[in-house]
Amino acid sequence: GVQTCALPILIGGSGNGEQIAANKIAGVRAAIAWSQETARLAREHNNANVLSLGARMYSAEEAVSFTEVFLETAFSGASRHARRLAMIADYEATGEMPPLPAGL
């Protein structure tokens, strides 16, 4: 079923500018979607809490389908995704880059 929560939807020409601006707000994880798959992955892997859509990029019907997928998908909670999100939150709070992975 659909989760009960507030997840804002931004709509602009391409969706890019809105996504960039939204991501300047602490705690926002805005993702742009151009397919059902990108909408699903935004929530499942990145726990996105804002969806950005481009009104000139696809039909209204497609935009509605992307939105439905975004709203119906939960964050997977997988450790690799949770670990990455924690690193992003730490960077957002401290401004310090995380260490490079071993072997790079």
Tab-separated table of C-alpha atoms in Angstrom:
chain	number	residue	atom	x	y	z
A	1	GLY	CA	0.000	0.000	0.000
A	2	VAL	CA	0.872	3.655	-0.174
A	3	GLN	CA	2.791	5.099	2.757
A	4	THR	CA	1.161	7.958	4.629
A	5	CYS	CA	3.697	10.759	4.648
A	6	ALA	CA	4.296	14.157	3.136
A	7	LEU	CA	6.653	14.050	0.176
A	8	PRO	CA	6.773	17.325	-1.792
A	9	ILE	CA	6.641	17.303	-5.574
A	10	LEU	CA	8.397	20.102	-7.499
A	11	ILE	CA	7.458	20.888	-11.086
A	12	GLY	CA	9.488	23.081	-13.411
A	13	GLY	CA	10.468	23.210	-17.050
A	14	SER	CA	13.178	20.555	-16.850
A	15	GLY	CA	13.050	19.884	-13.106
A	16	ASN	CA	16.795	20.480	-12.784
A	17	GLY	CA	16.781	23.983	-11.307
A	18	GLU	CA	14.113	23.065	-8.791
A	19	GLN	CA	16.059	20.001	-7.705
A	20	ILE	CA	19.274	22.013	-7.292
A	21	ALA	CA	17.521	24.726	-5.265
A	22	ALA	CA	15.689	22.214	-3.052
A	23	ASN	CA	18.931	20.385	-2.274
A	24	LYS	CA	20.331	23.596	-0.747
A	25	ILE	CA	17.896	23.088	2.165
A	26	ALA	CA	19.330	21.021	4.999
A	27	GLY	CA	17.781	17.584	5.179
A	28	VAL	CA	16.279	17.677	1.688
A	29	ARG	CA	17.161	14.848	-0.673
A	30	ALA	CA	15.494	15.952	-3.908
A	31	ALA	CA	15.691	13.646	-6.915
A	32	ILE	CA	14.725	14.243	-10.511
A	33	ALA	CA	12.810	11.468	-12.236
A	34	TRP	CA	12.455	10.824	-15.951
A	35	SER	CA	11.117	7.275	-15.743
A	36	GLN	CA	9.310	5.003	-13.324
A	37	GLU	CA	12.643	3.311	-12.607
A	38	THR	CA	14.411	6.545	-11.638
A	39	ALA	CA	11.446	7.482	-9.423
A	40	ARG	CA	11.607	4.064	-7.715
A	41	LEU	CA	15.379	4.155	-7.237
A	42	ALA	CA	15.226	7.691	-5.830
A	43	ARG	CA	13.182	6.364	-2.917
A	44	GLU	CA	14.482	2.796	-2.659
A	45	HIS	CA	18.234	3.527	-2.783
A	46	ASN	CA	18.502	7.225	-1.887
A	47	ASN	CA	15.529	7.767	0.447
A	48	ALA	CA	14.682	10.901	-1.549
A	49	ASN	CA	12.101	13.013	0.231
A	50	VAL	CA	11.323	15.422	-2.625
A	51	LEU	CA	10.523	14.568	-6.258
A	52	SER	CA	11.412	17.015	-9.019
A	53	LEU	CA	9.647	16.744	-12.369
A	54	GLY	CA	10.164	18.520	-15.686
A	55	ALA	CA	6.883	19.653	-17.260
A	56	ARG	CA	8.471	19.944	-20.718
A	57	MET	CA	10.208	16.558	-20.568
A	58	TYR	CA	7.308	14.084	-20.727
A	59	SER	CA	3.541	13.845	-20.811
A	60	ALA	CA	1.294	14.605	-17.844
A	61	GLU	CA	0.351	10.923	-17.740
A	62	GLU	CA	4.001	9.910	-17.448
A	63	ALA	CA	4.595	12.514	-14.721
A	64	VAL	CA	1.643	11.120	-12.766
A	65	SER	CA	3.011	7.573	-13.120
A	66	PHE	CA	6.464	8.697	-11.882
A	67	THR	CA	4.793	10.416	-8.923
A	68	GLU	CA	2.735	7.344	-8.057
A	69	VAL	CA	5.830	5.137	-8.098
A	70	PHE	CA	7.747	7.660	-5.963
A	71	LEU	CA	4.951	7.816	-3.377
A	72	GLU	CA	4.427	4.043	-3.299
A	73	THR	CA	8.094	3.117	-2.893
A	74	ALA	CA	9.774	2.846	0.497
A	75	PHE	CA	13.464	3.209	1.300
A	76	SER	CA	15.048	-0.250	1.244
A	77	GLY	CA	17.098	0.371	4.368
A	78	ALA	CA	19.934	-1.696	2.862
A	79	SER	CA	23.161	-1.102	4.771
A	80	ARG	CA	25.108	0.163	1.733
A	81	HIS	CA	22.434	2.787	1.044
A	82	ALA	CA	22.038	3.758	4.711
A	83	ARG	CA	25.821	4.079	5.048
A	84	ARG	CA	26.022	6.379	2.001
A	85	LEU	CA	23.146	8.528	3.271
A	86	ALA	CA	24.851	8.840	6.673
A	87	MET	CA	28.011	10.020	4.912
A	88	ILE	CA	26.004	12.646	3.027
A	89	ALA	CA	24.294	13.796	6.244
A	90	ASP	CA	27.670	14.063	7.975
A	91	TYR	CA	29.057	16.124	5.092
A	92	GLU	CA	25.981	18.359	5.177
A	93	ALA	CA	26.456	18.932	8.934
A	94	THR	CA	30.247	19.361	9.015
A	95	GLY	CA	31.315	20.407	5.513
A	96	GLU	CA	34.080	17.813	5.718
A	97	MET	CA	34.454	15.316	2.899
A	98	PRO	CA	34.339	11.659	3.909
A	99	PRO	CA	37.557	9.666	3.521
A	100	LEU	CA	38.162	8.055	0.136
A	101	PRO	CA	37.396	4.339	-0.026
A	102	ALA	CA	40.381	2.018	0.381
A	103	GLY	CA	42.214	1.226	-2.838
A	104	LEU	CA	41.677	4.530	-4.628
